[in-house]
mmCIF file of C-alpha atoms in Angstrom:
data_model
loop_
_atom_site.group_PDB
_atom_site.id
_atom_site.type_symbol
_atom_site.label_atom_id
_atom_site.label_comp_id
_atom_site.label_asym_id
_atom_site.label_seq_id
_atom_site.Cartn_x
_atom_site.Cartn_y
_atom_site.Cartn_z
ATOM 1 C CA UNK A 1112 -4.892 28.634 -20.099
ATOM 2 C CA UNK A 1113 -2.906 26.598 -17.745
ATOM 3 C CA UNK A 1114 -2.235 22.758 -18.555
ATOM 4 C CA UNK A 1115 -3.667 20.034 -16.191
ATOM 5 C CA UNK A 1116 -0.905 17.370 -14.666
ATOM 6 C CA UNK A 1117 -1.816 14.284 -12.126
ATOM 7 C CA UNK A 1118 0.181 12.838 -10.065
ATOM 8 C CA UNK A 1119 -0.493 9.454 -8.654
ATOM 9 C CA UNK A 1120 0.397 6.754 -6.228
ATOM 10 C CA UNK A 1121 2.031 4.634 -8.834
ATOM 11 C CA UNK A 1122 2.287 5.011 -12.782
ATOM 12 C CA UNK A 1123 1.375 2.346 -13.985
ATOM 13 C CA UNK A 1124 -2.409 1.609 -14.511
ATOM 14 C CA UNK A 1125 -3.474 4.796 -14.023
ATOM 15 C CA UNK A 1126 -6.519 6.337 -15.782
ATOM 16 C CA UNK A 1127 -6.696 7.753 -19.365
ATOM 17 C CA UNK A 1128 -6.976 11.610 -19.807
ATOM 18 C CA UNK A 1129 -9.780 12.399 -22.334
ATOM 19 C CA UNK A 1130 -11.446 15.591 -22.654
ATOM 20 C CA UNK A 1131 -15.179 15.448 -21.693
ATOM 21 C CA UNK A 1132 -17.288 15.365 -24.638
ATOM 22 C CA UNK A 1133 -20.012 17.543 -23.310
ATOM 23 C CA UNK A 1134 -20.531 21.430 -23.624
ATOM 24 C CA UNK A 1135 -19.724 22.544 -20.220
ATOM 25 C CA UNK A 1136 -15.904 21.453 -21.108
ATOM 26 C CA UNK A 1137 -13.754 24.046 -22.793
ATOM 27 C CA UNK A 1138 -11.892 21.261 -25.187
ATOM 28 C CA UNK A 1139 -8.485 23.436 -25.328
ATOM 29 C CA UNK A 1140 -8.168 22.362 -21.825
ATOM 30 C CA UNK A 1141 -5.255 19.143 -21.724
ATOM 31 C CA UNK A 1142 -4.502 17.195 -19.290
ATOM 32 C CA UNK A 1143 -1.156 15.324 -18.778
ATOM 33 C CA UNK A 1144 -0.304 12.203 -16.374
ATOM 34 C CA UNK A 1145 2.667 12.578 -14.428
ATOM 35 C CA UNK A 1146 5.221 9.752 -14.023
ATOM 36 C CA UNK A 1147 7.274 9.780 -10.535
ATOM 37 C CA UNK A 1148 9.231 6.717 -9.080
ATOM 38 C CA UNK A 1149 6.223 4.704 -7.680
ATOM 39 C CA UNK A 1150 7.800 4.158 -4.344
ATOM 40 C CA UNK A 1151 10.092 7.055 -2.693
ATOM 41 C CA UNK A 1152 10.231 9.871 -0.296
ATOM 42 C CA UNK A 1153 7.833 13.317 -1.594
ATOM 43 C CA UNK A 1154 10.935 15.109 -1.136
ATOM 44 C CA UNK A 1155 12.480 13.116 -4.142
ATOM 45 C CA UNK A 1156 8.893 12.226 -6.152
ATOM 46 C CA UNK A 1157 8.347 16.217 -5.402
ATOM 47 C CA UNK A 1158 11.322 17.176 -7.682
ATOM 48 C CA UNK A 1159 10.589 14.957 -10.398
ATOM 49 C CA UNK A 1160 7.222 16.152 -10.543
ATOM 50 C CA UNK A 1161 8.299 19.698 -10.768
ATOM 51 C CA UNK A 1162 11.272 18.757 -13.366
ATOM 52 C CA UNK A 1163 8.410 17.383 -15.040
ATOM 53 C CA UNK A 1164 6.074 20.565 -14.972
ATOM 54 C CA UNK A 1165 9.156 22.243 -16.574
ATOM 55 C CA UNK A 1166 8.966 20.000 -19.529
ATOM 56 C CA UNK A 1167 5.422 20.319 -20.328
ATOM 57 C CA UNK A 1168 5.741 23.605 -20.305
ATOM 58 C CA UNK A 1169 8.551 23.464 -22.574
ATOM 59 C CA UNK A 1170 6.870 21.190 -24.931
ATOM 60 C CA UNK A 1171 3.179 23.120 -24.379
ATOM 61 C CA UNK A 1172 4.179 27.115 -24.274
ATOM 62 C CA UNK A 1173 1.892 27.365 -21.278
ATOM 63 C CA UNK A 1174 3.220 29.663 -17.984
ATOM 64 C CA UNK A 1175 1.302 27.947 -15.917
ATOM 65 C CA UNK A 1176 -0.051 24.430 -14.706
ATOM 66 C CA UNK A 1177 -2.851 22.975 -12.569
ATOM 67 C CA UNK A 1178 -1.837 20.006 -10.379
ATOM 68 C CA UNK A 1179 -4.028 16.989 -9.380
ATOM 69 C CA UNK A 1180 -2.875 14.585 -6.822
ATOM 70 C CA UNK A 1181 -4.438 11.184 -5.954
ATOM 71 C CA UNK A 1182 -2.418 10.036 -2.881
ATOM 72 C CA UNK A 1183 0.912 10.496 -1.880
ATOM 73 C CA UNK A 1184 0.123 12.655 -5.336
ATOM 74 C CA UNK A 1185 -1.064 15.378 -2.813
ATOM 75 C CA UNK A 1186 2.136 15.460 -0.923
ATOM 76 C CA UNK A 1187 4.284 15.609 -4.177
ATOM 77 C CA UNK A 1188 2.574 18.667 -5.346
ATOM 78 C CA UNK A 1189 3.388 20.999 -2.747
ATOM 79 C CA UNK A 1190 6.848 19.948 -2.445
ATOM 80 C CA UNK A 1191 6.908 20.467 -6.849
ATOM 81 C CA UNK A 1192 4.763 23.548 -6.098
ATOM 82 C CA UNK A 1193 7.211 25.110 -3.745
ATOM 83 C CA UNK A 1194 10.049 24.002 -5.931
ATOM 84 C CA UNK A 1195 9.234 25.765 -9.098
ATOM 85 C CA UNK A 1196 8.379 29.096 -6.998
ATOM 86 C CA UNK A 1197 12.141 29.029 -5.996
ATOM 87 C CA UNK A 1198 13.527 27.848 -9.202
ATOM 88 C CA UNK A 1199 11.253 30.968 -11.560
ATOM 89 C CA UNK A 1200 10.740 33.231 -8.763
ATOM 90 C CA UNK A 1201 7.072 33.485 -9.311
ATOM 91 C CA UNK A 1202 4.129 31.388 -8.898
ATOM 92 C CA UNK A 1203 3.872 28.171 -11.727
ATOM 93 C CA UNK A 1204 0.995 26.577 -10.154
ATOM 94 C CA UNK A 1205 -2.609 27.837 -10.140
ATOM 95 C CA UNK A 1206 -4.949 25.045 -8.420
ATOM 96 C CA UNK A 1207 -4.063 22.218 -6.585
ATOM 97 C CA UNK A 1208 -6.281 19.768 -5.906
ATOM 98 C CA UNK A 1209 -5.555 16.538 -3.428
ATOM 99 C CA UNK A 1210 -7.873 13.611 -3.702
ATOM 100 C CA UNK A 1211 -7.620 10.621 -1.263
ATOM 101 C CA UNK A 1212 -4.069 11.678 0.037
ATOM 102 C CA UNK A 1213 -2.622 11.020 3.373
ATOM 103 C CA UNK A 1214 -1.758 14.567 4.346
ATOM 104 C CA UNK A 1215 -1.771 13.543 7.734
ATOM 105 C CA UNK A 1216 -0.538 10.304 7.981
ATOM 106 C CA UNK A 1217 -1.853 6.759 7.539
ATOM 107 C CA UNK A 1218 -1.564 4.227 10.079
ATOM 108 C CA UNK A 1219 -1.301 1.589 6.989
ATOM 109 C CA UNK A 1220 2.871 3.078 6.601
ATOM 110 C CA UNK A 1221 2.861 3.223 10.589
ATOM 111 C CA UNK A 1222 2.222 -0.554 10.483
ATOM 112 C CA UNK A 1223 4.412 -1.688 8.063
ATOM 113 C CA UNK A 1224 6.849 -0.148 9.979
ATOM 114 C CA UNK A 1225 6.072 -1.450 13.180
ATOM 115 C CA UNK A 1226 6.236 -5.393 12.054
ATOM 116 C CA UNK A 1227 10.042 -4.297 11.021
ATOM 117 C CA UNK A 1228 9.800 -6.044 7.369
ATOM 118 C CA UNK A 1229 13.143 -6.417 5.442
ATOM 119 C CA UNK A 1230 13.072 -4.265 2.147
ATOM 120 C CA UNK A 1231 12.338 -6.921 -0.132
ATOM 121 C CA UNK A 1232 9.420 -8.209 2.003
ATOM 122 C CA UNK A 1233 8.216 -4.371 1.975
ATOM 123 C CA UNK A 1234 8.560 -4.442 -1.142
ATOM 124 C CA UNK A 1235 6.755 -7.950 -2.248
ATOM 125 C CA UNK A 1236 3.865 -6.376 0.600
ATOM 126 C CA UNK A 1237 3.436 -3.768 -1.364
ATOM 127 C CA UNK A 1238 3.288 -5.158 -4.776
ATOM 128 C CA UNK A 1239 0.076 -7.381 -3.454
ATOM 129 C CA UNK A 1240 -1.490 -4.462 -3.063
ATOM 130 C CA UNK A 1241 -0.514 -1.935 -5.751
ATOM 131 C CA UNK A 1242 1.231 -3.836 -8.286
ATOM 132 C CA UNK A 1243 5.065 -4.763 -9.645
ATOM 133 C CA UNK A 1244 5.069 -0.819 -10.639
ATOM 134 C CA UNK A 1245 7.428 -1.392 -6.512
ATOM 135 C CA UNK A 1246 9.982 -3.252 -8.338
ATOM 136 C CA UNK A 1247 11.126 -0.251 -10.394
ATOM 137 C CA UNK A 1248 14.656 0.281 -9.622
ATOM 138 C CA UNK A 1249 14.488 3.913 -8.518
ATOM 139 C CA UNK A 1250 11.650 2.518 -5.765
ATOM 140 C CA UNK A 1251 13.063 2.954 -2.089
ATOM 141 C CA UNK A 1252 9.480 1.784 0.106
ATOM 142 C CA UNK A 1253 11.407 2.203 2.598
ATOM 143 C CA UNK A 1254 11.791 6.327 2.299
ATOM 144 C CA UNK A 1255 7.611 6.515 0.935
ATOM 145 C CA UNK A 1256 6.453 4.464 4.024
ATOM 146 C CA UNK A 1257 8.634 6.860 6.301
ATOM 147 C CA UNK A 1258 7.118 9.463 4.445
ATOM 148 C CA UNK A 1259 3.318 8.502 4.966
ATOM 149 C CA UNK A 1260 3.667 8.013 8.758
ATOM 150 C CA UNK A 1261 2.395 11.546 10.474
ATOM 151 C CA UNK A 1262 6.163 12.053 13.195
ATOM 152 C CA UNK A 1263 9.578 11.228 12.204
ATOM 153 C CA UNK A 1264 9.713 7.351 12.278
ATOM 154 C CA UNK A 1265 12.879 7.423 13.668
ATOM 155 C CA UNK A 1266 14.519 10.609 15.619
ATOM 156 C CA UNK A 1267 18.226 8.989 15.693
ATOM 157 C CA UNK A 1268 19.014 8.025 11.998
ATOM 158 C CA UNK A 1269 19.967 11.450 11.566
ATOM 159 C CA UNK A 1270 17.061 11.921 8.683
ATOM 160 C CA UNK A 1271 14.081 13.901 9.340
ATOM 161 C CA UNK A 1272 10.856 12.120 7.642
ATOM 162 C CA UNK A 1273 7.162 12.136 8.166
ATOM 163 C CA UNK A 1274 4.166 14.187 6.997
ATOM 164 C CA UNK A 1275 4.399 16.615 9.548
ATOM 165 C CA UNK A 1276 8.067 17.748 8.950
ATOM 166 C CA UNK A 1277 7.194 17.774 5.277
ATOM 167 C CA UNK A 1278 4.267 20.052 5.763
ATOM 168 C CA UNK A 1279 6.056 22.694 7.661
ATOM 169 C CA UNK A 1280 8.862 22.399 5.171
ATOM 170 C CA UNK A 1281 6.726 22.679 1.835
ATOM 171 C CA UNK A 1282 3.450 24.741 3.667
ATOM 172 C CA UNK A 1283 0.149 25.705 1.656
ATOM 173 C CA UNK A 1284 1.244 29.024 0.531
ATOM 174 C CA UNK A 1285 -0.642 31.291 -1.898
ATOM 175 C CA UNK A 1286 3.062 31.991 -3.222
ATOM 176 C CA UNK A 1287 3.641 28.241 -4.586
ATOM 177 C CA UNK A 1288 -0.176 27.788 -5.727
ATOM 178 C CA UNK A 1289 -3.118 30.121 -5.722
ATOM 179 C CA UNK A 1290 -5.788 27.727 -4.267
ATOM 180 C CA UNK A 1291 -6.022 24.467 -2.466
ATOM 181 C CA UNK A 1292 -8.417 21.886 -2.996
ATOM 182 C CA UNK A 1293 -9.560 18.504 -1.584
ATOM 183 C CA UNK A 1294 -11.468 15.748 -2.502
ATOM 184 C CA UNK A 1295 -11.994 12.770 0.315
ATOM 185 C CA UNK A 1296 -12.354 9.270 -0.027
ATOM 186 C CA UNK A 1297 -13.853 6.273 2.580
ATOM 187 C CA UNK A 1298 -15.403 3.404 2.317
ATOM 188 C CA UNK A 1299 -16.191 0.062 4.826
ATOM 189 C CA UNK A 1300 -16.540 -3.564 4.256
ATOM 190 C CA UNK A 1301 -17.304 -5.535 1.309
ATOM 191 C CA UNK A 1302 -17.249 -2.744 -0.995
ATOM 192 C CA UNK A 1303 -13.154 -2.303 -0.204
ATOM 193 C CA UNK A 1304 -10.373 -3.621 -2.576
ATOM 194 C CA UNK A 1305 -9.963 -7.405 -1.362
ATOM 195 C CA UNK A 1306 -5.730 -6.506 -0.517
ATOM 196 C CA UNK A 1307 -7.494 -3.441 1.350
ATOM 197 C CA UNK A 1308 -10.034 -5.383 3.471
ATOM 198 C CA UNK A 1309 -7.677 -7.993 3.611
ATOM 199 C CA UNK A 1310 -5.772 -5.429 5.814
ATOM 200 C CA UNK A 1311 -8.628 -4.022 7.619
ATOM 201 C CA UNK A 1312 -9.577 -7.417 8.885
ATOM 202 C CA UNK A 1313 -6.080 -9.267 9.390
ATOM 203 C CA UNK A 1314 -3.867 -6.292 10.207
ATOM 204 C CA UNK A 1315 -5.164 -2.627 10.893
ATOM 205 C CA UNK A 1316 -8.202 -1.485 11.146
ATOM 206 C CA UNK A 1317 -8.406 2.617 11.046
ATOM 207 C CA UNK A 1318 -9.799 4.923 13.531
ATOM 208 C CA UNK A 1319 -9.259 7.595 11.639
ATOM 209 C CA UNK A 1320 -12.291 10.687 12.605
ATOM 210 C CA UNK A 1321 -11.545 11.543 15.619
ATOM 211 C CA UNK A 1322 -9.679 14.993 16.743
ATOM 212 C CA UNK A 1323 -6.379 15.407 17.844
ATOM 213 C CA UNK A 1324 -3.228 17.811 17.611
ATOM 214 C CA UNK A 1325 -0.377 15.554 16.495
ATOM 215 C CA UNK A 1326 -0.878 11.744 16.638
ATOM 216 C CA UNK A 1327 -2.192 11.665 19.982
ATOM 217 C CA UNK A 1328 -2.567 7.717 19.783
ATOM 218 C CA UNK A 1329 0.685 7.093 18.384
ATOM 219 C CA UNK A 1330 -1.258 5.110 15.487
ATOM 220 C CA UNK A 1331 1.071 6.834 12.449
ATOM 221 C CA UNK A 1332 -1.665 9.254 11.731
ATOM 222 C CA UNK A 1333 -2.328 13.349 13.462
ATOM 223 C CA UNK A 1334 -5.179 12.715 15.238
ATOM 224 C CA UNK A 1335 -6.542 10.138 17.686
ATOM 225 C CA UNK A 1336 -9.657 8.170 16.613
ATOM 226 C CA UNK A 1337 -13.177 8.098 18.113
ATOM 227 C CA UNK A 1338 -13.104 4.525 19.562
ATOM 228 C CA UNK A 1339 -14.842 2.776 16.823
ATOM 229 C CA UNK A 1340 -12.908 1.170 14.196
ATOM 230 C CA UNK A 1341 -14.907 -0.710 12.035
ATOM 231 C CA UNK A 1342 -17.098 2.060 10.256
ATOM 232 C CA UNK A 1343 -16.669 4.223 7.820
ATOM 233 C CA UNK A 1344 -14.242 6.131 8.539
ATOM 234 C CA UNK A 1345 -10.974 5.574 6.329
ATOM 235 C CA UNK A 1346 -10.752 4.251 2.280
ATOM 236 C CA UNK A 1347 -8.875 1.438 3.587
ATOM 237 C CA UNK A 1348 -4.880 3.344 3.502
ATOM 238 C CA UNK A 1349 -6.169 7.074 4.817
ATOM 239 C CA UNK A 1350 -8.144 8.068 7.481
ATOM 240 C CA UNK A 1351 -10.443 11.200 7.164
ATOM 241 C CA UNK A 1352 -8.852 12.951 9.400
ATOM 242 C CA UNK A 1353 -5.684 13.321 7.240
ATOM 243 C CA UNK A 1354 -7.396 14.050 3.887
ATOM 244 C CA UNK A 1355 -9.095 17.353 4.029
ATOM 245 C CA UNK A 1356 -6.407 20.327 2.520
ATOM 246 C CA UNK A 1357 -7.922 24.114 1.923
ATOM 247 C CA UNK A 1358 -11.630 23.841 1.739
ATOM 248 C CA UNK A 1359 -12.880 20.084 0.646
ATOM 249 C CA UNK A 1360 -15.338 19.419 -2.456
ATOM 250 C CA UNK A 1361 -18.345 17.705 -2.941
ATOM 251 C CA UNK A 1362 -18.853 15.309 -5.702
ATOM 252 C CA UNK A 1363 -22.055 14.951 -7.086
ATOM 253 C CA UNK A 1364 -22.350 12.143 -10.323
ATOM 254 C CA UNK A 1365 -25.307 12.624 -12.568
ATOM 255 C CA UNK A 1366 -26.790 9.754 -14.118
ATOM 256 C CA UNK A 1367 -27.302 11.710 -17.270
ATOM 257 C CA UNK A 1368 -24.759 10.846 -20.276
ATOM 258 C CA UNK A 1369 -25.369 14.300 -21.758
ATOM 259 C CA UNK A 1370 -24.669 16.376 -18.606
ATOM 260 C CA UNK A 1371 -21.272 16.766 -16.745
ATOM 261 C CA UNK A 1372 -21.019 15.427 -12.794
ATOM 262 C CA UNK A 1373 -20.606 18.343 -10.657
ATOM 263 C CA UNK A 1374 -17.728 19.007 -8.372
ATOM 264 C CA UNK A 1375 -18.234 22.140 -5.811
ATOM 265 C CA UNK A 1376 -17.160 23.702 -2.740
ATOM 266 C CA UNK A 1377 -18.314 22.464 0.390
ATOM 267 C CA UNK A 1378 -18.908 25.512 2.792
ATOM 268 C CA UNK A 1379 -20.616 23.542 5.463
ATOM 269 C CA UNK A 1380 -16.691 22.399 6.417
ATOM 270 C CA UNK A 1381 -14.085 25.376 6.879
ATOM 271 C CA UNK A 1382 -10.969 25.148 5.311
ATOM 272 C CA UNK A 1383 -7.885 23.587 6.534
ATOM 273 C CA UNK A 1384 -5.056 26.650 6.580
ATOM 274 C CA UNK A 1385 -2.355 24.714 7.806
ATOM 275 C CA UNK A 1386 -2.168 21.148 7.350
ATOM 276 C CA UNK A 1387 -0.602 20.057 10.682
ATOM 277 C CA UNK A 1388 -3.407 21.878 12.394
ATOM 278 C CA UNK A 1389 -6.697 21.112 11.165
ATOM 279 C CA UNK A 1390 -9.540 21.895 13.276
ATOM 280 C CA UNK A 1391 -11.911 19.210 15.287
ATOM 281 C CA UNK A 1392 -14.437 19.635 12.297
ATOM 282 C CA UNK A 1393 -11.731 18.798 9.524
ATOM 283 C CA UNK A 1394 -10.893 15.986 11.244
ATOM 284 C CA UNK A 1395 -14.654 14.104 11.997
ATOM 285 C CA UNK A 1396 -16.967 15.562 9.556
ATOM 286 C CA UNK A 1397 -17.900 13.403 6.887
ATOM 287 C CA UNK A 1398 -19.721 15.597 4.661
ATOM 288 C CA UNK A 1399 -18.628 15.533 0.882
ATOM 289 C CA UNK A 1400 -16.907 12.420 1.261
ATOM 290 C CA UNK A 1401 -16.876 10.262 -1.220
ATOM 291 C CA UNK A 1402 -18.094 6.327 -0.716
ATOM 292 C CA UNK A 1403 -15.319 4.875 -2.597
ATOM 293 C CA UNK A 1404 -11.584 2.994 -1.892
ATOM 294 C CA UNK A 1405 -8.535 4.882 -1.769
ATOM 295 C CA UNK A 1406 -8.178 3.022 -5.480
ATOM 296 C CA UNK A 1407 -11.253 3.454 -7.115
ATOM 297 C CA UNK A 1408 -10.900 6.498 -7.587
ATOM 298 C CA UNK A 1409 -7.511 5.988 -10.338
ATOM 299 C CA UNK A 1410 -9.287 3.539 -12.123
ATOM 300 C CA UNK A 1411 -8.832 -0.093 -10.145
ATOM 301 C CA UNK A 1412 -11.821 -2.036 -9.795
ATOM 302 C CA UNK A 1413 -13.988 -4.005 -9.800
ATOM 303 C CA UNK A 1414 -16.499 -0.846 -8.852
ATOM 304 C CA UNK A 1415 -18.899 0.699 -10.276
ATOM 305 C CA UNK A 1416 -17.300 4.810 -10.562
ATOM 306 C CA UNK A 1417 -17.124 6.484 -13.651
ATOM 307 C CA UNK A 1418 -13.446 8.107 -13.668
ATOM 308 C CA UNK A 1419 -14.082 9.631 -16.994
ATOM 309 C CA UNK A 1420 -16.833 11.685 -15.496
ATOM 310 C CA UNK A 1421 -15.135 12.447 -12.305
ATOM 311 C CA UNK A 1422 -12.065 13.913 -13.458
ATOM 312 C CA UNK A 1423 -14.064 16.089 -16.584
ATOM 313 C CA UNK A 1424 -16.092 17.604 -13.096
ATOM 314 C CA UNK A 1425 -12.697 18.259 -11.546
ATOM 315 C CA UNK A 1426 -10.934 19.457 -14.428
ATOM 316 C CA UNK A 1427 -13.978 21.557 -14.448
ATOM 317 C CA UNK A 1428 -13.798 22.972 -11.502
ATOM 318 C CA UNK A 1429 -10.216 23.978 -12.060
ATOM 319 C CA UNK A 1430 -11.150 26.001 -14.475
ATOM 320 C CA UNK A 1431 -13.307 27.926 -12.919
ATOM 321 C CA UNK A 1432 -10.957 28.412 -9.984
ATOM 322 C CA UNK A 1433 -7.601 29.547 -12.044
#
């Protein structure tokens, strides 16, 4: 049975693995949290991730892995996914799932950019929001910002970046992993992380479900908006237009203690085959999408979600998918 690994935004205050107590939970399955420099290009976080794989499976004796990636997460998957197919000529991963990543571009990074901050005030902006884990001395925001914005920030430094150069680059490809997953993420107003609203209201608001090839409003994001900002539209750092990778899930909690939450596939929405060209409905819909913050889902609160349960439905779900 393949291992479990997550990759997240940062590493520090991330979630504890536990395997779900109840019987629909083989309890062989393990999960493992992955530990990337916090802030840095998915080109870079990509290969540590995958040098990372390699040890688990090292330490484990397992062939194979599963990969879960919250955020940027996402993005560092399929570049680690891509990299062990070249490196053992054969497929490592089975399922890869995304949850609240900005596949597409978020107009947060496009921002940032934009108001031309110095490194360390990138770097102090950031650490409002996510934490000191910025400080760490392999951290370059500079490169991860670049990196979450949908074209090449800049054309003449003589450094490709952006989303949409690293999706053709490290495609979905039944090679690297033999499914594709996504779980999506928005939420609007009071119920946002303060540093997120804080954002919304002072700096950027998100359009972020309308349909467009490329970033048809230059906003950092593919896509163009619908006109109306302030709905619910975006978790308050991704748009739903950027999120939505092979076909997208549906989360269902269960108020029960003694039965598992339930995490399926949502065939009302057709799945995204390429992630640079996503259809009108993969862009707008917002079926299946969860009502939380692009944090609450990794365990940063106050909320009310039970992360426990969540990742025992997704871990789950994996199973039945390898």
């Amino acid at each position: 049975m393949p291992v479990c690994l997550a990759s997240h935004l940062v590493r520090r205050r991330v979630p504890a693995w536990f395997p779900w107590a109840g019987p629909d939970l083989n309890a062989a399955q393990r999960a493992y949290s992955a530990q990337v420099t916090p802030f840095q290009s998915s080109e870079v976080r990509g290969l540590q991730l995958a040098d990372e794989i390699e040890g688990v499976l090292a330490t484990t004796g397992a062939t194979r892995v599963n990969l879960i990636g919250h955020s940027q997460g996402g993005s560092d998957a399929l570049k680690a996914a891509r990299t062990l197919y070249t490196r053992k000529r054969r497929a490592v991963v089975d399922v890869m799932v995304s949850v609240s990543s900005p596949l597409r571009g978020s107009p947060v990074a496009k921002f940032v950019l934009d108001t031309g901050p110095t490194v360390t005030d990138l770097a102090d902006f950031l650490a409002k929001i996510y934490g000191d884990a910025v400080y760490d001395e392999d951290s370059d925001p500079i490169a991860a910002v670049k990196q979450l914005v949908y074209d090449d920030y800049d054309p003449n430094d003589g450094v490709t970046t952006g989303a949409k150069a690293f999706n053709a680059a490290n495609p979905m490809d039944a090679r690297y992993a033999s499914h594709h997953a996504s779980l999506m993420t928005a939420q609007w107003g009071l119920n946002l992380n303060p540093s997120f609203l804080a954002v919304q209201q002072l700096f950027v608001d998100i359009d972020g479900d309308g349909y467009c090839v490329d970033d048809c409003d230059n906003d950092g994001a593919a896509g163009r908006g619908d006109g109306i900002r302030a709905e619910r539209d975006d978790d308050g750092v991704v748009g739903i237009n950027s999120q939505q990778m092979g076909p997208r899930l549906r989360y269902t909690p269960v108020t029960s203690s003694l039965r598992m939450d339930t995490i399926v596939r949502d065939t009302s929405v057709d799945p995204v085959t390429n992630l640079n060209a996503p259809g009108s409905e993969q862009m707008t819909s917002m079926s299946s999408v969860i009502d939380q913050d692009h944090l609450d889902v990794v365990g940063f609160g106050p909320d009310l979600f039970n992360e426990r349960k969540f990742y025992s439905a997704l871990i789950h779900y994996i199973s039945q998918n390898e």
